[in-house]
PDB file of C-alpha atoms in Angstrom:
ATOM      1  CA  PHE A   1     192.273-146.000 -84.682  1.00  0.00           C
ATOM      2  CA  LYS A   2     193.754-143.155 -82.683  1.00  0.00           C
ATOM      3  CA  LEU A   3     196.367-142.668 -85.393  1.00  0.00           C
ATOM      4  CA  PRO A   4     195.740-140.241 -88.283  1.00  0.00           C
ATOM      5  CA  ASP A   5     194.212-141.934 -91.339  1.00  0.00           C
ATOM      6  CA  LEU A   6     197.393-141.505 -93.397  1.00  0.00           C
ATOM      7  CA  ILE A   7     199.476-143.244 -90.730  1.00  0.00           C
ATOM      8  CA  GLN A   8     196.935-146.056 -90.479  1.00  0.00           C
ATOM      9  CA  ASP A   9     197.094-146.554 -94.241  1.00  0.00           C
ATOM     10  CA  LYS A  10     200.888-146.579 -94.163  1.00  0.00           C
ATOM     11  CA  PHE A  11     200.916-149.089 -91.305  1.00  0.00           C
ATOM     12  CA  LEU A  12     198.584-151.457 -93.147  1.00  0.00           C
ATOM     13  CA  GLU A  13     200.493-151.090 -96.404  1.00  0.00           C
ATOM     14  CA  LEU A  14     203.796-151.914 -94.702  1.00  0.00           C
ATOM     15  CA  TYR A  15     202.374-155.071 -93.171  1.00  0.00           C
ATOM     16  CA  PHE A  16     199.943-156.358 -95.805  1.00  0.00           C
ATOM     17  CA  GLY A  17     200.498-154.463 -99.053  1.00  0.00           C
ATOM     18  CA  ASP A  18     202.593-155.427-102.073  1.00  0.00           C
ATOM     19  CA  ASP A  19     205.120-152.728-101.145  1.00  0.00           C
ATOM     20  CA  GLY A  20     205.414-154.084 -97.603  1.00  0.00           C
ATOM     21  CA  ILE A  21     206.233-157.471 -96.091  1.00  0.00           C
ATOM     22  CA  LYS A  22     202.989-159.026 -97.416  1.00  0.00           C
ATOM     23  CA  MET A  23     201.920-160.761 -94.211  1.00  0.00           C
ATOM     24  CA  SER A  24     199.405-163.479 -94.991  1.00  0.00           C
ATOM     25  CA  MET A  25     198.475-164.782 -91.542  1.00  0.00           C
ATOM     26  CA  GLY A  26     196.912-163.201 -88.478  1.00  0.00           C
ATOM     27  CA  ARG A  27     195.414-164.167 -85.134  1.00  0.00           C
ATOM     28  CA  ILE A  28     192.356-162.736 -83.432  1.00  0.00           C
ATOM     29  CA  SER A  29     190.708-163.364 -80.081  1.00  0.00           C
ATOM     30  CA  ILE A  30     187.273-164.842 -79.537  1.00  0.00           C
ATOM     31  CA  ASN A  31     185.934-162.562 -76.781  1.00  0.00           C
ATOM     32  CA  SER A  32     188.331-160.258 -74.988  1.00  0.00           C
ATOM     33  CA  CYS A  33     191.951-161.020 -74.226  1.00  0.00           C
ATOM     34  CA  ASP A  34     194.842-159.475 -72.308  1.00  0.00           C
ATOM     35  CA  PHE A  35     195.343-156.973 -75.145  1.00  0.00           C
ATOM     36  CA  SER A  36     191.743-155.711 -74.885  1.00  0.00           C
ATOM     37  CA  ILE A  37     190.894-152.473 -73.133  1.00  0.00           C
ATOM     38  CA  GLU A  38     187.812-154.072 -71.547  1.00  0.00           C
ATOM     39  CA  THR A  39     186.502-157.535 -70.721  1.00  0.00           C
ATOM     40  CA  TYR A  40     183.606-158.645 -72.917  1.00  0.00           C
ATOM     41  CA  SER A  41     181.795-161.608 -74.406  1.00  0.00           C
ATOM     42  CA  PHE A  42     178.936-161.959 -76.874  1.00  0.00           C
ATOM     43  CA  ASP A  43     176.517-163.698 -74.506  1.00  0.00           C
ATOM     44  CA  ASP A  44     176.502-162.770 -70.824  1.00  0.00           C
ATOM     45  CA  VAL A  45     173.099-164.316 -70.064  1.00  0.00           C
ATOM     46  CA  LYS A  46     173.608-166.984 -67.419  1.00  0.00           C
ATOM     47  CA  ASP A  47     172.630-170.537 -68.390  1.00  0.00           C
ATOM     48  CA  ASP A  48     171.782-169.519 -71.959  1.00  0.00           C
ATOM     49  CA  PHE A  49     172.718-172.992 -73.145  1.00  0.00           C
ATOM     50  CA  ASP A  50     171.008-172.515 -76.516  1.00  0.00           C
ATOM     51  CA  LEU A  51     172.783-169.149 -76.963  1.00  0.00           C
ATOM     52  CA  LEU A  52     169.539-167.354 -77.725  1.00  0.00           C
ATOM     53  CA  SER A  53     171.120-164.099 -76.544  1.00  0.00           C
ATOM     54  CA  PHE A  54     174.345-164.510 -78.507  1.00  0.00           C
ATOM     55  CA  ASP A  55     175.143-161.309 -80.391  1.00  0.00           C
ATOM     56  CA  ASP A  56     175.184-162.659 -83.946  1.00  0.00           C
ATOM     57  CA  LYS A  57     176.392-159.276 -85.165  1.00  0.00           C
ATOM     58  CA  VAL A  58     179.412-159.398 -82.785  1.00  0.00           C
ATOM     59  CA  THR A  59     178.748-155.692 -82.322  1.00  0.00           C
ATOM     60  CA  HIS A  60     181.823-155.031 -80.189  1.00  0.00           C
ATOM     61  CA  ASP A  61     184.144-156.205 -82.953  1.00  0.00           C
ATOM     62  CA  THR A  62     182.442-154.151 -85.662  1.00  0.00           C
ATOM     63  CA  LYS A  63     183.746-150.923 -84.170  1.00  0.00           C
ATOM     64  CA  GLU A  64     187.449-151.460 -84.852  1.00  0.00           C
ATOM     65  CA  ILE A  65     188.560-155.082 -85.220  1.00  0.00           C
ATOM     66  CA  ILE A  66     186.502-156.120 -88.244  1.00  0.00           C
ATOM     67  CA  PRO A  67     187.016-152.842 -90.160  1.00  0.00           C
ATOM     68  CA  LEU A  68     190.781-153.162 -89.643  1.00  0.00           C
ATOM     69  CA  LEU A  69     190.755-156.750 -90.886  1.00  0.00           C
ATOM     70  CA  GLN A  70     188.683-155.761 -93.921  1.00  0.00           C
ATOM     71  CA  ARG A  71     191.139-153.004 -94.775  1.00  0.00           C
ATOM     72  CA  ALA A  72     194.084-155.386 -94.462  1.00  0.00           C
ATOM     73  CA  MET A  73     192.368-157.951 -96.670  1.00  0.00           C
ATOM     74  CA  GLY A  74     191.600-155.261 -99.227  1.00  0.00           C
ATOM     75  CA  LEU A  75     195.269-154.296 -99.442  1.00  0.00           C
ATOM     76  CA  SER A  76     196.640-157.814 -99.622  1.00  0.00           C
ATOM     77  CA  SER A  77     197.185-159.610-102.904  1.00  0.00           C
ATOM     78  CA  LEU A  78     197.331-162.857-100.907  1.00  0.00           C
ATOM     79  CA  PRO A  79     194.609-164.602 -98.897  1.00  0.00           C
ATOM     80  CA  ILE A  80     195.008-163.743 -95.218  1.00  0.00           C
ATOM     81  CA  ARG A  81     194.640-166.830 -93.059  1.00  0.00           C
ATOM     82  CA  LEU A  82     193.097-165.912 -89.714  1.00  0.00           C
ATOM     83  CA  VAL A  83     193.394-168.061 -86.609  1.00  0.00           C
ATOM     84  CA  ALA A  84     190.738-167.351 -83.966  1.00  0.00           C
ATOM     85  CA  SER A  85     191.520-168.229 -80.346  1.00  0.00           C
ATOM     86  CA  PRO A  86     189.525-167.784 -77.143  1.00  0.00           C
ATOM     87  CA  TRP A  87     191.220-166.579 -73.988  1.00  0.00           C
ATOM     88  CA  SER A  88     188.066-167.199 -71.942  1.00  0.00           C
ATOM     89  CA  PRO A  89     184.459-168.276 -72.398  1.00  0.00           C
ATOM     90  CA  PRO A  90     181.725-166.142 -70.830  1.00  0.00           C
ATOM     91  CA  ALA A  91     181.944-166.102 -67.037  1.00  0.00           C
ATOM     92  CA  TRP A  92     178.796-168.200 -66.580  1.00  0.00           C
ATOM     93  CA  MET A  93     180.472-171.157 -68.323  1.00  0.00           C
ATOM     94  CA  LYS A  94     183.421-171.214 -65.901  1.00  0.00           C
ATOM     95  CA  GLU A  95     184.165-172.786 -62.559  1.00  0.00           C
ATOM     96  CA  PRO A  96     184.148-170.151 -59.809  1.00  0.00           C
ATOM     97  CA  VAL A  97     187.379-169.032 -58.187  1.00  0.00           C
ATOM     98  CA  ASP A  98     186.927-168.001 -54.563  1.00  0.00           C
ATOM     99  CA  GLY A  99     183.183-168.243 -55.161  1.00  0.00           C
ATOM    100  CA  ILE A 100     183.190-165.844 -58.121  1.00  0.00           C
ATOM    101  CA  GLN A 101     182.633-166.677 -61.784  1.00  0.00           C
ATOM    102  CA  SER A 102     184.742-164.396 -63.941  1.00  0.00           C
ATOM    103  CA  MET A 103     186.296-164.287 -67.377  1.00  0.00           C
ATOM    104  CA  THR A 104     189.564-163.282 -65.738  1.00  0.00           C
ATOM    105  CA  GLY A 105     191.537-165.996 -64.007  1.00  0.00           C
ATOM    106  CA  SER A 106     190.786-169.705 -64.049  1.00  0.00           C
ATOM    107  CA  ALA A 107     190.139-172.582 -61.708  1.00  0.00           C
ATOM    108  CA  MET A 108     192.633-175.435 -61.863  1.00  0.00           C
ATOM    109  CA  PRO A 109     193.001-177.966 -63.336  1.00  0.00           C
ATOM    110  CA  ALA A 110     189.960-177.094 -65.470  1.00  0.00           C
ATOM    111  CA  GLY A 111     188.406-173.689 -66.008  1.00  0.00           C
ATOM    112  CA  LEU A 112     185.309-174.822 -67.877  1.00  0.00           C
ATOM    113  CA  ILE A 113     182.443-176.204 -65.781  1.00  0.00           C
ATOM    114  CA  ASN A 114     182.425-180.000 -66.073  1.00  0.00           C
ATOM    115  CA  ASP A 115     178.967-180.273 -67.595  1.00  0.00           C
ATOM    116  CA  PRO A 116     178.189-181.546 -71.121  1.00  0.00           C
ATOM    117  CA  LYS A 117     175.639-178.758 -71.581  1.00  0.00           C
ATOM    118  CA  ILE A 118     178.328-176.164 -70.903  1.00  0.00           C
ATOM    119  CA  HIS A 119     180.845-177.872 -73.157  1.00  0.00           C
ATOM    120  CA  GLN A 120     178.360-178.086 -76.018  1.00  0.00           C
ATOM    121  CA  SER A 121     177.306-174.462 -75.554  1.00  0.00           C
ATOM    122  CA  TRP A 122     180.937-173.348 -75.653  1.00  0.00           C
ATOM    123  CA  ALA A 123     181.575-175.341 -78.829  1.00  0.00           C
ATOM    124  CA  LYS A 124     178.486-173.815 -80.443  1.00  0.00           C
ATOM    125  CA  TYR A 125     179.554-170.369 -79.258  1.00  0.00           C
ATOM    126  CA  ILE A 126     182.862-170.713 -81.100  1.00  0.00           C
ATOM    127  CA  SER A 127     180.998-171.868 -84.201  1.00  0.00           C
ATOM    128  CA  LYS A 128     178.630-168.897 -84.038  1.00  0.00           C
ATOM    129  CA  PHE A 129     181.592-166.531 -83.743  1.00  0.00           C
ATOM    130  CA  VAL A 130     183.054-167.989 -86.938  1.00  0.00           C
ATOM    131  CA  SER A 131     179.690-167.633 -88.680  1.00  0.00           C
ATOM    132  CA  ALA A 132     179.403-164.014 -87.585  1.00  0.00           C
ATOM    133  CA  TYR A 133     182.809-163.141 -89.022  1.00  0.00           C
ATOM    134  CA  ASN A 134     181.955-164.968 -92.252  1.00  0.00           C
ATOM    135  CA  ASN A 135     178.918-162.713 -92.556  1.00  0.00           C
ATOM    136  CA  TYR A 136     181.290-159.726 -92.694  1.00  0.00           C
ATOM    137  CA  ASP A 137     183.389-161.423 -95.390  1.00  0.00           C
ATOM    138  CA  VAL A 138     186.160-162.040 -92.883  1.00  0.00           C
ATOM    139  CA  PRO A 139     186.670-165.806 -93.107  1.00  0.00           C
ATOM    140  CA  ILE A 140     188.364-167.719 -90.318  1.00  0.00           C
ATOM    141  CA  TRP A 141     190.938-170.282 -91.475  1.00  0.00           C
ATOM    142  CA  ALA A 142     191.495-172.106 -88.170  1.00  0.00           C
ATOM    143  CA  VAL A 143     190.587-172.043 -84.495  1.00  0.00           C
ATOM    144  CA  THR A 144     192.395-173.153 -81.379  1.00  0.00           C
ATOM    145  CA  PRO A 145     190.291-174.395 -78.449  1.00  0.00           C
ATOM    146  CA  GLN A 146     192.110-172.214 -75.924  1.00  0.00           C
ATOM    147  CA  ASN A 147     194.965-169.731 -75.708  1.00  0.00           C
ATOM    148  CA  GLU A 148     197.659-170.860 -73.248  1.00  0.00           C
ATOM    149  CA  PRO A 149     195.576-173.647 -71.680  1.00  0.00           C
ATOM    150  CA  GLU A 150     198.194-174.436 -69.023  1.00  0.00           C
ATOM    151  CA  PHE A 151     198.223-170.920 -67.548  1.00  0.00           C
ATOM    152  CA  PRO A 152     195.495-169.706 -65.135  1.00  0.00           C
ATOM    153  CA  ALA A 153     196.411-166.107 -65.897  1.00  0.00           C
ATOM    154  CA  PRO A 154     195.090-163.131 -63.907  1.00  0.00           C
ATOM    155  CA  TRP A 155     193.570-161.823 -67.163  1.00  0.00           C
ATOM    156  CA  GLU A 156     191.147-163.739 -69.422  1.00  0.00           C
ATOM    157  CA  ALA A 157     191.987-167.432 -69.071  1.00  0.00           C
ATOM    158  CA  CYS A 158     190.511-170.927 -68.971  1.00  0.00           C
ATOM    159  CA  ALA A 159     192.693-173.876 -68.033  1.00  0.00           C
ATOM    160  CA  PHE A 160     192.746-177.229 -69.812  1.00  0.00           C
ATOM    161  CA  ASN A 161     195.202-180.083 -69.657  1.00  0.00           C
ATOM    162  CA  ALA A 162     195.960-182.207 -72.702  1.00  0.00           C
ATOM    163  CA  SER A 163     193.364-184.871 -71.931  1.00  0.00           C
ATOM    164  CA  THR A 164     190.522-182.461 -71.130  1.00  0.00           C
ATOM    165  CA  GLU A 165     191.225-180.435 -74.277  1.00  0.00           C
ATOM    166  CA  LEU A 166     191.248-183.629 -76.314  1.00  0.00           C
ATOM    167  CA  ASP A 167     187.905-184.636 -74.790  1.00  0.00           C
ATOM    168  CA  PHE A 168     186.449-181.202 -75.609  1.00  0.00           C
ATOM    169  CA  ILE A 169     187.639-181.483 -79.215  1.00  0.00           C
ATOM    170  CA  ASN A 170     186.531-185.087 -79.735  1.00  0.00           C
ATOM    171  CA  ASN A 171     183.086-184.817 -78.206  1.00  0.00           C
ATOM    172  CA  PHE A 172     182.026-181.201 -78.637  1.00  0.00           C
ATOM    173  CA  LEU A 173     184.113-178.771 -80.677  1.00  0.00           C
ATOM    174  CA  GLY A 174     185.113-181.184 -83.435  1.00  0.00           C
ATOM    175  CA  PRO A 175     181.636-182.534 -84.226  1.00  0.00           C
ATOM    176  CA  THR A 176     180.099-179.051 -84.027  1.00  0.00           C
ATOM    177  CA  LEU A 177     182.597-177.441 -86.375  1.00  0.00           C
ATOM    178  CA  ASP A 178     182.573-180.452 -88.684  1.00  0.00           C
ATOM    179  CA  GLN A 179     178.845-179.896 -89.125  1.00  0.00           C
ATOM    180  CA  ASP A 180     178.803-176.086 -89.290  1.00  0.00           C
ATOM    181  CA  HIS A 181     182.188-175.290 -90.866  1.00  0.00           C
ATOM    182  CA  PRO A 182     183.654-178.448 -92.423  1.00  0.00           C
ATOM    183  CA  ASP A 183     186.607-176.600 -93.997  1.00  0.00           C
ATOM    184  CA  LEU A 184     187.689-174.950 -90.737  1.00  0.00           C
ATOM    185  CA  LEU A 185     190.868-176.290 -89.164  1.00  0.00           C
ATOM    186  CA  ILE A 186     191.320-177.091 -85.473  1.00  0.00           C
ATOM    187  CA  LEU A 187     194.817-176.509 -84.086  1.00  0.00           C
ATOM    188  CA  ALA A 188     195.339-177.957 -80.608  1.00  0.00           C
ATOM    189  CA  PHE A 189     197.517-176.765 -77.701  1.00  0.00           C
ATOM    190  CA  ASP A 190     198.370-173.083 -78.466  1.00  0.00           C
ATOM    191  CA  HIS A 191     200.926-172.676 -75.695  1.00  0.00           C
ATOM    192  CA  ASN A 192     204.700-172.638 -75.200  1.00  0.00           C
ATOM    193  CA  LYS A 193     206.810-175.089 -77.177  1.00  0.00           C
ATOM    194  CA  ASP A 194     208.403-176.782 -74.152  1.00  0.00           C
ATOM    195  CA  HIS A 195     205.297-178.967 -73.689  1.00  0.00           C
ATOM    196  CA  LEU A 196     204.481-179.352 -77.383  1.00  0.00           C
ATOM    197  CA  GLY A 197     205.777-182.924 -77.575  1.00  0.00           C
ATOM    198  CA  TYR A 198     203.577-184.234 -74.759  1.00  0.00           C
ATOM    199  CA  TRP A 199     200.459-182.501 -76.063  1.00  0.00           C
ATOM    200  CA  THR A 200     201.116-183.707 -79.596  1.00  0.00           C
ATOM    201  CA  GLU A 201     201.488-187.295 -78.394  1.00  0.00           C
ATOM    202  CA  THR A 202     198.210-187.032 -76.481  1.00  0.00           C
ATOM    203  CA  MET A 203     196.382-185.672 -79.530  1.00  0.00           C
ATOM    204  CA  VAL A 204     197.854-188.200 -81.959  1.00  0.00           C
ATOM    205  CA  ASN A 205     196.989-191.132 -79.694  1.00  0.00           C
ATOM    206  CA  GLY A 206     193.437-190.020 -78.912  1.00  0.00           C
ATOM    207  CA  ASP A 207     192.163-187.793 -81.714  1.00  0.00           C
ATOM    208  CA  LYS A 208     188.993-188.940 -83.492  1.00  0.00           C
ATOM    209  CA  GLY A 209     189.952-187.158 -86.693  1.00  0.00           C
ATOM    210  CA  TYR A 210     189.251-183.543 -85.732  1.00  0.00           C
ATOM    211  CA  VAL A 211     192.733-182.201 -84.910  1.00  0.00           C
ATOM    212  CA  ASP A 212     194.417-180.770 -88.004  1.00  0.00           C
ATOM    213  CA  GLY A 213     197.647-179.604 -86.392  1.00  0.00           C
ATOM    214  CA  MET A 214     199.308-178.073 -83.364  1.00  0.00           C
ATOM    215  CA  ALA A 215     199.683-174.390 -82.518  1.00  0.00           C
ATOM    216  CA  PHE A 216     202.497-173.266 -80.253  1.00  0.00           C
ATOM    217  CA  HIS A 217     204.197-170.152 -78.932  1.00  0.00           C
ATOM    218  CA  TRP A 218     207.879-169.352 -78.829  1.00  0.00           C
TER     219      TRP A 218
END
């Protein structure tokens, strides 16, 4: 948004327009990520298990992210399939590292507090994010439970292993999204391809019908 309007229009046309490469897929973060200029979530109220303070208007994203997506969708003659991925839940949902709860960094082997109330709140949080974007006519095609779950990065992160992610999908995220957004896809893993085989085997052998595919990085 720092570029002149004409350059912005040209950029979007080259990527999404009929005279460009006609991209038809994109990926966005749920909460902030390592590309964000600040760390943020949509509910920073500690122990708000019912998410009464969740910002249903996702105000942060209405400043630049959603308008950009709307412009891209307006230029495209194809449906744009958006994959939404969290880098980190709100800090209050995470295990502390060195006594501090933070969206940046992650405890190992699991970043999310091992409490069913937390897991259900996080699943509902993801669902509410999808609903908020739908309200702006920016539909989400698929979600992944976690970006790079094997990496406790120094930026926004939350570690899972294959079995804990499967448990989260089977018992929390899958049932919640199946009820709230039955057409939404869940893509597991979302990390580098060298461990794709092991994660796929774990999902295939234990999935209760919620995993629609696997996401992976180069």
